[in-house]
Coordinates of C-alpha atoms and ligand atoms in Angstrom, one line a residue:
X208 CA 9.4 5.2 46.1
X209 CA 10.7 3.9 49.4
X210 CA 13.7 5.8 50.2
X211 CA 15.9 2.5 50.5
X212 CA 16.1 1.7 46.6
X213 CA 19.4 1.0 45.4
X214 CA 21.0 4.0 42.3
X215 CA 21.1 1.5 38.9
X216 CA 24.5 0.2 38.8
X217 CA 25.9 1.4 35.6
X218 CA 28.7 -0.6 33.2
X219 CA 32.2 1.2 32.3
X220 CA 31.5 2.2 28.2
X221 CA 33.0 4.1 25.6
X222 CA 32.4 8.0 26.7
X223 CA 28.9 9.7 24.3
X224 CA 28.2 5.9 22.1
X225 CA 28.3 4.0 25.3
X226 CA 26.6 0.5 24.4
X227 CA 25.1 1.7 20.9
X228 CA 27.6 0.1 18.9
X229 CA 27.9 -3.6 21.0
X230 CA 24.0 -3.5 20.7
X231 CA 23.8 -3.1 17.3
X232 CA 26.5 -5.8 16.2
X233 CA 25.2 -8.2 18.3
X234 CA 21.8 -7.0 20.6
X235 CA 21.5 -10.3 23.1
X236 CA 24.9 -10.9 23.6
X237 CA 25.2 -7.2 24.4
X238 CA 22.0 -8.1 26.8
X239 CA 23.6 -11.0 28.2
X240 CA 26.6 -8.7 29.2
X241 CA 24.7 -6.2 30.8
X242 CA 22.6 -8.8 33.2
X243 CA 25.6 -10.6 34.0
X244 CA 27.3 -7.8 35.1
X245 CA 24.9 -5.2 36.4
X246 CA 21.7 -7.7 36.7
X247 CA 18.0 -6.9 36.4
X248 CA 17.7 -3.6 36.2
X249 CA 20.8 -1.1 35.3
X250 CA 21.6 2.0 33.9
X251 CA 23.0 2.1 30.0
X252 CA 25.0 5.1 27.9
X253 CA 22.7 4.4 24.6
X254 CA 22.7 6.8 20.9
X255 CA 24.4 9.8 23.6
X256 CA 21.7 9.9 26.3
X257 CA 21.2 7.1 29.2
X258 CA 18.7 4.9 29.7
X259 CA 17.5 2.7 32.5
X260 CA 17.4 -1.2 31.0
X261 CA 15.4 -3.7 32.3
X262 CA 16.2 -6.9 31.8
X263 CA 14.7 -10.5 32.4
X264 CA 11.0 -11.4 33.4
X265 CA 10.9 -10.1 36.9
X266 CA 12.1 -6.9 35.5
X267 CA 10.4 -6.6 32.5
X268 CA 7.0 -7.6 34.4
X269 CA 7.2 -5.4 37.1
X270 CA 7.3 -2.7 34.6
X271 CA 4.3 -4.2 32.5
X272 CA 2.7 -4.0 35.6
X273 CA 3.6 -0.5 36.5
X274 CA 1.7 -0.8 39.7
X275 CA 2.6 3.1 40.8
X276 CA 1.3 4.6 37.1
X277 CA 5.5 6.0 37.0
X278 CA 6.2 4.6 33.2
X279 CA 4.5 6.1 30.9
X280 CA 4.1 4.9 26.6
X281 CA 3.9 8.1 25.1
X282 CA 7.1 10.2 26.0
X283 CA 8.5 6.6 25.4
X284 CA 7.7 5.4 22.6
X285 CA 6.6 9.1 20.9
X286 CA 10.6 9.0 20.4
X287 CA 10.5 6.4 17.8
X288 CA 7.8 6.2 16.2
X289 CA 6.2 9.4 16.5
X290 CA 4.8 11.6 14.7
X291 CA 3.3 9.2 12.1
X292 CA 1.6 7.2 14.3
X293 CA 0.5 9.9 16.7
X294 CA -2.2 9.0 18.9
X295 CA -2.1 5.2 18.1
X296 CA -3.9 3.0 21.4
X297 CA 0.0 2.5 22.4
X298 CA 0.7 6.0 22.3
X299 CA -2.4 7.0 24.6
X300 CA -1.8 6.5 28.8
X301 CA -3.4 5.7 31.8
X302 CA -6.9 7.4 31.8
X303 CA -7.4 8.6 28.1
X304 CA -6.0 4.7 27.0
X305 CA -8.2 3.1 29.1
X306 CA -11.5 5.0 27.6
X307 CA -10.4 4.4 24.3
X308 CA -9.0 0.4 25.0
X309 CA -12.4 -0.5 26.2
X310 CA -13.8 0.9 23.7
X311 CA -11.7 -0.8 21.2
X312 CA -12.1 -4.0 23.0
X313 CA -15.4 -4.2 21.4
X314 CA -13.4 -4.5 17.8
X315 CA -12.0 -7.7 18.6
X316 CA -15.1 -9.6 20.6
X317 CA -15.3 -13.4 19.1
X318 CA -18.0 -12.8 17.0
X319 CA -16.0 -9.8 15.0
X320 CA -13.2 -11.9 14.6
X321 CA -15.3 -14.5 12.9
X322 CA -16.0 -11.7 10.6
X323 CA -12.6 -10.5 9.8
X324 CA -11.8 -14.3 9.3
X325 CA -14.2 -15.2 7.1
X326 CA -12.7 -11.5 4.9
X327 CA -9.4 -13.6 5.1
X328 CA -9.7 -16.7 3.4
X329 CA -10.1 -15.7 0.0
X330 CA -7.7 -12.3 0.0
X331 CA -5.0 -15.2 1.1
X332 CA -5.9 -17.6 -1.7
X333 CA -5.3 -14.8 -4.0
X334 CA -2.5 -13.5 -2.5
X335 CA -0.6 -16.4 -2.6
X336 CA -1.6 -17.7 -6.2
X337 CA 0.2 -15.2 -7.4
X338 CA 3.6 -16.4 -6.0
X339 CA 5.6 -17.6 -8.2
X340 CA 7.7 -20.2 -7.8
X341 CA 11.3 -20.1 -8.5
X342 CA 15.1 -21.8 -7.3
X343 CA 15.7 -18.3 -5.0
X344 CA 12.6 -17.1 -3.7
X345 CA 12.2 -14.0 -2.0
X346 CA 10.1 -14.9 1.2
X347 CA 9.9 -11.5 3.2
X348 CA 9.0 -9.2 0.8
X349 CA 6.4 -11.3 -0.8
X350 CA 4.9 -11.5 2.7
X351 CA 5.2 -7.9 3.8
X352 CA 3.4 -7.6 0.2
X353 CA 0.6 -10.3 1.3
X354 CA 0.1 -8.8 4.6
X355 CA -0.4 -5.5 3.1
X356 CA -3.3 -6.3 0.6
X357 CA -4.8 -8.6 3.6
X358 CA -4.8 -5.2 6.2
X359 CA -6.1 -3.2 3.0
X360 CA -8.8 -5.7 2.7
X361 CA -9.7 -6.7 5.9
X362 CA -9.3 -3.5 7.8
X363 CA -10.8 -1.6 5.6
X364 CA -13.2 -3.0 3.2
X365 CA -11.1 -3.1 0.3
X366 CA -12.2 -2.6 -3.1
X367 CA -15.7 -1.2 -1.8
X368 CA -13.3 1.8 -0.4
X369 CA -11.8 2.8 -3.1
X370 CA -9.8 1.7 -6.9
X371 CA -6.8 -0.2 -7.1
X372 CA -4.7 2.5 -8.1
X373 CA -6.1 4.8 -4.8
X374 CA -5.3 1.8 -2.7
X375 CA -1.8 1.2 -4.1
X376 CA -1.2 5.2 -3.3
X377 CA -2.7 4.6 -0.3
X378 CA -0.3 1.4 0.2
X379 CA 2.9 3.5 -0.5
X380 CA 2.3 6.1 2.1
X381 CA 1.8 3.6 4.9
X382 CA 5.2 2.4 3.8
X383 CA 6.7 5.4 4.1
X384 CA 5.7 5.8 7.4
X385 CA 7.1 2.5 8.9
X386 CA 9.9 2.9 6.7
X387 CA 10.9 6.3 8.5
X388 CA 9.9 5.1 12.4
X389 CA 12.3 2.3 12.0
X390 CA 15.0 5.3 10.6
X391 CA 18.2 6.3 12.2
X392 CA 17.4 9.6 11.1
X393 CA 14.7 11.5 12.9
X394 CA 14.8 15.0 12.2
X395 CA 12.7 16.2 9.4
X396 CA 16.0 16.9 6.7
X397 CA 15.0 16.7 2.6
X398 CA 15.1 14.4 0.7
X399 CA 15.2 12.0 3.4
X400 CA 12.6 8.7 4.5
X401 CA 11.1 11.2 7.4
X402 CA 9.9 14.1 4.5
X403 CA 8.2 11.0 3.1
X404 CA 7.0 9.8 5.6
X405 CA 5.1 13.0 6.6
X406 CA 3.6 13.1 2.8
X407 CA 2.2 9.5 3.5
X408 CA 0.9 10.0 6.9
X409 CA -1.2 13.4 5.7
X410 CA -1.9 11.2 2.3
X411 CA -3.6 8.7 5.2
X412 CA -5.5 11.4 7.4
X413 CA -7.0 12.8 4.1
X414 CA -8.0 9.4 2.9
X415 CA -9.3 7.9 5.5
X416 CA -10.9 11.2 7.0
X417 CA -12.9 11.0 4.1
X418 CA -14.5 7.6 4.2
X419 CA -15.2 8.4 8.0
X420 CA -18.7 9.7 7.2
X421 CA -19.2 6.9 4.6
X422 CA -18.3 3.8 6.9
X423 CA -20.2 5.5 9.9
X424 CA -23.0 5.6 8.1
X425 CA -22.6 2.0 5.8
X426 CA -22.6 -1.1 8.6
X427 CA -20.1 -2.8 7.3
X428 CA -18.1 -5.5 8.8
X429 CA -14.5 -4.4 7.8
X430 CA -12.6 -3.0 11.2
X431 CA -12.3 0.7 9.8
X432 CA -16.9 0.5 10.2
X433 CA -16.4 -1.0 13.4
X434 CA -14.4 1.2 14.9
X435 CA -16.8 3.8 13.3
X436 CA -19.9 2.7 15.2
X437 CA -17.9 1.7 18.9
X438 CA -19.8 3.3 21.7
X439 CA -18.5 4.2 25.2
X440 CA -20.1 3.1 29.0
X441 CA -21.3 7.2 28.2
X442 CA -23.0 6.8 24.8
X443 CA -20.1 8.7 23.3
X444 CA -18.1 7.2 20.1
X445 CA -14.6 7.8 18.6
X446 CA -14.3 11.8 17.2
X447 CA -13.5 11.6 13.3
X448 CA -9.6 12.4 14.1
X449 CA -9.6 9.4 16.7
X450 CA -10.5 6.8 14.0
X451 CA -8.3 8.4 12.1
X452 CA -5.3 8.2 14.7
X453 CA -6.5 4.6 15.3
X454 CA -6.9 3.0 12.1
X455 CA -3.3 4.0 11.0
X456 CA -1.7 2.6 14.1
X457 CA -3.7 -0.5 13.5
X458 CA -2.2 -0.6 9.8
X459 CA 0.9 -0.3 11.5
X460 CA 0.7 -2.7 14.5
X461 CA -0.8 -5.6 12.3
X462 CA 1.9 -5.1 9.5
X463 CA 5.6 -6.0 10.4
X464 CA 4.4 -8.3 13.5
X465 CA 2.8 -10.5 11.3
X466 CA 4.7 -9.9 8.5
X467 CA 8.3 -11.0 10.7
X468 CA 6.2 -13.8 12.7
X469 CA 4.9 -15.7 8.9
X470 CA 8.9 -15.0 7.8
X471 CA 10.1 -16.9 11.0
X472 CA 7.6 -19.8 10.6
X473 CA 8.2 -19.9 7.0
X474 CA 12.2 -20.1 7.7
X475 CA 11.7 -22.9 10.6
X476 CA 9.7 -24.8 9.0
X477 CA 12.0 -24.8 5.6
X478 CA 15.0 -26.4 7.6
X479 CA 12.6 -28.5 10.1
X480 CA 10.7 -30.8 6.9
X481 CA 9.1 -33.0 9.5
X482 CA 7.2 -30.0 11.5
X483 CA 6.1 -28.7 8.0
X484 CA 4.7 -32.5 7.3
X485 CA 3.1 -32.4 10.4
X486 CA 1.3 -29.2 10.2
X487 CA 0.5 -29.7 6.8
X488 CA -1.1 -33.1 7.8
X489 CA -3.1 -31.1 10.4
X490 CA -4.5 -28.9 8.7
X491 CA -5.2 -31.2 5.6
X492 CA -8.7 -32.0 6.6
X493 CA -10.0 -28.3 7.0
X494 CA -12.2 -26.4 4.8
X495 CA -11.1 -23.9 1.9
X496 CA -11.3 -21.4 4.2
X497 CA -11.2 -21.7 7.5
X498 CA -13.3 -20.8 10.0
X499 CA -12.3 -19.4 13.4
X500 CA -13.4 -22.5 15.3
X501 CA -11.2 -24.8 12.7
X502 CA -8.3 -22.4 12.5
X503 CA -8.5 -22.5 16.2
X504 CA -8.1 -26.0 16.7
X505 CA -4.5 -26.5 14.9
X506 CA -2.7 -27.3 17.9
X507 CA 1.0 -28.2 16.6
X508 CA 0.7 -25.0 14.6
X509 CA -0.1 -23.4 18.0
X510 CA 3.1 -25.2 19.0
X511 CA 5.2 -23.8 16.3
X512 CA 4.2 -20.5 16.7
X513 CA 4.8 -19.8 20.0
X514 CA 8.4 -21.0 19.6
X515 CA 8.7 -19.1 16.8
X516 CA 7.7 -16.2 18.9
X517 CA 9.7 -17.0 21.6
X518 CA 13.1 -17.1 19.0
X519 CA 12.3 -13.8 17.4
X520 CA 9.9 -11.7 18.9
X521 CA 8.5 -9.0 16.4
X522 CA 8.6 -6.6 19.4
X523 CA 12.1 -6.6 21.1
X524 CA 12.1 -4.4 23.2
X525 CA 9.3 -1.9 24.8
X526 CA 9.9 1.9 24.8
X527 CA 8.8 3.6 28.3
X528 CA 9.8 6.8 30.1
X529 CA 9.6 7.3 33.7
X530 CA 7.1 10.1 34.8
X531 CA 8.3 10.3 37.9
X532 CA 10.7 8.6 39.9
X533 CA 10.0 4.8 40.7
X534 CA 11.8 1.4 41.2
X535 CA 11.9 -1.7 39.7
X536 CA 13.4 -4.6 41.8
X537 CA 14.7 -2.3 44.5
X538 CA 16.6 -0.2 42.2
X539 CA 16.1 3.2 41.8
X540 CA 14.9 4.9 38.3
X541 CA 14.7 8.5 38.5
X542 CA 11.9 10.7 36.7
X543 CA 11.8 11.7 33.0
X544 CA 14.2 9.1 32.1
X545 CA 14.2 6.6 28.8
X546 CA 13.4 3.2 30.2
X547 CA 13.9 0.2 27.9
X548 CA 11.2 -3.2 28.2
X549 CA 14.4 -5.7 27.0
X550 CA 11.6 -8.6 26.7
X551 CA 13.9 -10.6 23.4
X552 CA 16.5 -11.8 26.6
X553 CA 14.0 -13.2 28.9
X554 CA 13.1 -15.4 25.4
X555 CA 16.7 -16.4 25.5
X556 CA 17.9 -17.0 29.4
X557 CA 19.2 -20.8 30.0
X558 CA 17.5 -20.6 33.2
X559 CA 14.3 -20.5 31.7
X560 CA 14.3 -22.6 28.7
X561 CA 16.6 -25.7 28.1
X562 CA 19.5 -25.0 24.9
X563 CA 17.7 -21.7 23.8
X564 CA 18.9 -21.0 20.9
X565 CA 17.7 -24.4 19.4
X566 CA 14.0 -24.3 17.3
X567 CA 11.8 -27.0 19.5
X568 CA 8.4 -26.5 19.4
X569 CA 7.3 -29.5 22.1
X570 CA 9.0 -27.4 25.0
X571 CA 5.6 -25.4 25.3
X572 CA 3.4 -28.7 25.3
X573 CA 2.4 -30.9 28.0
X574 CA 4.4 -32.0 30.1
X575 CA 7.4 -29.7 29.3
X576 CA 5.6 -26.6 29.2
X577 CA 8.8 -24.5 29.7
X578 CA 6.7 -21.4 29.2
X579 CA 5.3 -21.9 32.9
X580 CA 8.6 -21.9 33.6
X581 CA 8.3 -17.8 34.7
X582 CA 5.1 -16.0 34.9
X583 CA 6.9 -13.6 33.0
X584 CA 9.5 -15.6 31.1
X585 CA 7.5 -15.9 27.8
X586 CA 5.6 -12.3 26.3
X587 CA 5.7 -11.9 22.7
X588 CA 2.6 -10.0 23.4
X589 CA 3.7 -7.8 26.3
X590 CA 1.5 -7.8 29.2
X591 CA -0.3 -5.7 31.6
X592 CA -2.5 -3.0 30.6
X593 CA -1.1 -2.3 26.8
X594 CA -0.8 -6.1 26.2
X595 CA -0.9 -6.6 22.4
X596 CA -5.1 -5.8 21.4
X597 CA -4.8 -7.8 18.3
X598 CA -2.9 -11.0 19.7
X599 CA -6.3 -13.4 18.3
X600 CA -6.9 -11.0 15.1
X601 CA -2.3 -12.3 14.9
X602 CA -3.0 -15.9 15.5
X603 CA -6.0 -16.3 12.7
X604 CA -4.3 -14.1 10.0
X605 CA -1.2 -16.5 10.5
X606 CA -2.9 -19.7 11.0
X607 CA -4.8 -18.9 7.4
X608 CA -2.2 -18.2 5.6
X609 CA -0.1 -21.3 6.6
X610 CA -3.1 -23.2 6.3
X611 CA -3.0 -22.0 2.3
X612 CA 1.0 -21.5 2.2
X613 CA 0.9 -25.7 3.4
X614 CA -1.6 -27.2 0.6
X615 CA -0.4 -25.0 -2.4
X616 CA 3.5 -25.1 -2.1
X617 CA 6.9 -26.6 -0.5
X618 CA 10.2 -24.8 0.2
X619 CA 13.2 -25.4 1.7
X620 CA 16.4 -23.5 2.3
X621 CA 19.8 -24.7 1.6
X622 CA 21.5 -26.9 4.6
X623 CA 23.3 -25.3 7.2
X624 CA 21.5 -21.6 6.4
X625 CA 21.8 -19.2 9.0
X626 CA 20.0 -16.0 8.7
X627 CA 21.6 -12.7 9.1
X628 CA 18.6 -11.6 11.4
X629 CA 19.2 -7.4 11.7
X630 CA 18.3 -7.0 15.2
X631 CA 18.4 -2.9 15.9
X632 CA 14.5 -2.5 15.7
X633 CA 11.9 -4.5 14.4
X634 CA 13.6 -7.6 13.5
X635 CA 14.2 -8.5 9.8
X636 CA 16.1 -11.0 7.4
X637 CA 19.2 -9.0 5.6
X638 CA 19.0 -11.0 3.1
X639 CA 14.9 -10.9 2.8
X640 CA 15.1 -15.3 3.4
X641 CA 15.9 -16.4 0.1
X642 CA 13.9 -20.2 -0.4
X643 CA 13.3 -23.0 -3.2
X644 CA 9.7 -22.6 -3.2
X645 CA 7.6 -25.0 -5.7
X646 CA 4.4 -25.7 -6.5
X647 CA 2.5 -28.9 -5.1
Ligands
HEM1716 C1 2.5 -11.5 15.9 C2 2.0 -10.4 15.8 C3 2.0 -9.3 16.9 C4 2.9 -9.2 17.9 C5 4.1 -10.0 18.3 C6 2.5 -8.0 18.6 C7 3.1 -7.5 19.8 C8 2.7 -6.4 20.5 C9 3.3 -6.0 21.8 C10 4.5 -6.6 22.4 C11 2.5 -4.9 22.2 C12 2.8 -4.2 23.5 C13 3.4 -2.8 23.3 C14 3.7 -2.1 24.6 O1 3.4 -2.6 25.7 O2 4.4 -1.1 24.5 C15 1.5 -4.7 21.3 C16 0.5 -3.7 21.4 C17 -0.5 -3.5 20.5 N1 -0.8 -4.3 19.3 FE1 0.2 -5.9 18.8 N2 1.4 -7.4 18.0 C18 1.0 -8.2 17.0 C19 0.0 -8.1 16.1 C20 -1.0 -7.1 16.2 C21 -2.1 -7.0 15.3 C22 -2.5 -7.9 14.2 C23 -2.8 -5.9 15.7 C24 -4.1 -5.3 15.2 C25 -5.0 -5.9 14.5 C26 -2.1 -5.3 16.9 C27 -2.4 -4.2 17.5 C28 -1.8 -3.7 18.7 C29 -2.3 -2.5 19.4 C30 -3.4 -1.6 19.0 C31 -1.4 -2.4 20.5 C32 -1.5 -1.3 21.6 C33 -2.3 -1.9 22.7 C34 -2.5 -0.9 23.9 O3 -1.6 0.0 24.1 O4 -3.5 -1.0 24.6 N3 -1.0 -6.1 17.1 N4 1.6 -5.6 20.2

């Protein structure tokens, strides 16, 4: 801290809701408002407590940066989605996470991806036959489905760990858990989606603390062995309770990213024919299941993506808190205060990319390249020290099943949809994206 930073400026709101209600009807406009009238970095009255907001990509990179160590993950985002996913890589800071992200690193080398991918292929082929086709097809819950069986498969060995019915128990308490992080209601009441959740996340220690011993000792090529046999610059691997911690927050990390990202695409490409022609022509020529080289190589799906990202990132917005008092931009931020990563605007300013709200996947190719637009401006992945670990793993497990999705069916949704996108915390379709999906 200098001594000549600026207090936040603040925005006159309702007295106890201040913003809560404006950012829950509509989240960027509400944004919008705030950086137009208070600018980068400001001060917001949010659920009854305030809140410093940072807003745009200087903002939001300085604090991905956190060059003085003053924003911390785990007081921040402990809040939300704490305690089932206690001790997660996100929820560890500064020294301790950087022991354990090294270690980690070591999960998702090149060669260990070309592992998990080769798990992929056929858990997606089956995945997918079993779609069936119909006039009002249900995309997002078939996919949150698909990307369910794929992490019980490829994170952790699948049907070599345990029976169908184990692994559907063991499915249902993972739910649980992500159902009550992304709950209004935090306090451990009956009968409510928290008393659940704690059920499903000791039904997951129990589980998966008993395979430890098992996968340490078996070799195998599924992440939960890998993790079992990392090894530290000291010799030392993860304790029992680490893995544990770990592989949970993996189930977690992997699921509704990929799950919203696949929803997105699916929903594009349903009202853009021409991009799904063209992906489907690109990727016409690869084998039945991909390799990591060929899956790789799809560079209009690469394209696609990334706007797709850029329109609806599965991560809006970053939890921190300050651990003592810093600034961002000039502007003051006081210690042991809620500071919120708004990354979603930066995806949306005008100054950064040409008529934003409008799906155009060429703006990130040469010579456009809007995304060099801003250092900053473009971070679906966050940045910095706690930038997304599984970013690749993302990119393969969505590139295989479009690759699969393309050659086996066609959809479309009716003209003129627009999807009531729910905004508040992980980003989701209300009305779960409804297609005409048919067999080719
Ligand atoms: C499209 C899919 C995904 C998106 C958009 C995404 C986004 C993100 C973002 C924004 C962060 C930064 C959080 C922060 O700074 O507070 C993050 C962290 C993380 N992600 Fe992802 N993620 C995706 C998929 C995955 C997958 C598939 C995995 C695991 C296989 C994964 C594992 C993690 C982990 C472990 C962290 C914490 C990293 C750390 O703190 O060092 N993510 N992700």
């Amino acid at each position: 801290m200098t001594g000549t930073a600026s207090p936040a400026p603040r925005r006159r709101a309702l007295p106890v809701v201040g913003a809560t209600f404006s950012y829950f009807n509509d989240p960027l406009r509400m944004m919008r408002a705030q950086y137009d009238a208070c600018g980068p970095v400001s001060e917001l009255n949010f659920i009854g407590g305030v809140s410093t907001v940072l807003l745009g990509p200087d903002a939001c990179g300085a604090a991905l940066q956190n060059k003085d160590k003053a924003l911390a993950n785990e007081p921040g985002w402990g809040e939300l989605v704490g305690p089932f996913f206690d001790r997660g890589l996100m929820l560890l800071d500064f020294e301790e996470h950087h022991r354990h992200r090294m270690m980690m690193q070591q999960a998702f080398t090149r060669p260990r991806l070309e592992s998990y991918t080769a798990a992929m292929g056929p858990a997606v082929a089956a995945g997918l036959d079993s779609w069936q086709p119909s006039r009002s097809f249900l995309v997002y819950p078939a996919l949150k489905s698909l990307t369910l069986d794929l992490a019980t498969q490829v994170f952790m060995g699948g049907a070599e760990l345990a029976s169908p019915g184990e692994l559907e128990q063991v499915n249902r308490a993972f739910v649980a858990c992500v159902q009550a992080a992304a709950g209004i209601i935090r306090r451990p009441l009956p009968g409510t989606r928290w008393g659940r959740a704690m059920k499903g996340r000791h039904l997951l220690e129990e589980f998966l603390g008993r395979h430890v011993a098992a996968k340490r000792a078996g070799g195998g090529e599924d992440l939960f062995s890998v993790l079992c046999s990392l090894r530290g610059d000291d010799g030392e691997g993860l304790s029992d309770r680490d893995i544990v911690n770990h592989m949970i927050f993996l189930l977690m990390a992997a699921h509704d990213t990929s799950t919203i990202t696949v929803t997105t695409i699916m929903r594009q490409l349903g009202v853009h024919p021409q991009w799904r022609a063209q992906l489907r022509d690109e990727a016409a020529h690869l084998s039945d299941f991909p390799t990591l080289d060929e899956l790789d190589a799809l560079e209009s799906f690469d394209l696609v993506m990334k706007e797709c990202l850029r329109l609806v990132p599965p991560v809006p917005v970053l939890a921190r808190r300050s651990v003592k008092e810093t600034e961002v931009l000039g502007i003051r931020i006081p210690a042991d205060q809620p500071v919120a990563v708004m990354l979603h605007l930066g995806h949306h300013m005008e100054e950064y990319w040409p008529d934003p709200t409008h799906f155009d996947p060429d703006r990130f190719a040469e010579p456009r390249r809007e995304d060099h637009g801003h250092r900053m401006a473009f971070h679906g992945f966050g940045g910095g020290v706690h930038k997304c670990i599984g970013m690749y793993f993302a990119g393969v497990q969505v590139r295989a099943i479009f690759h699969e999705l393309l050659r086996t069916y066609k959809w479309s949704v009716p003209a003129g949809y627009e999807w009531p996108l729910d905004l508040v915390a992980l980003p989701f379709p209300r009305d779960r994206l409804p297609v005409r999906l048919e067999k080719l």
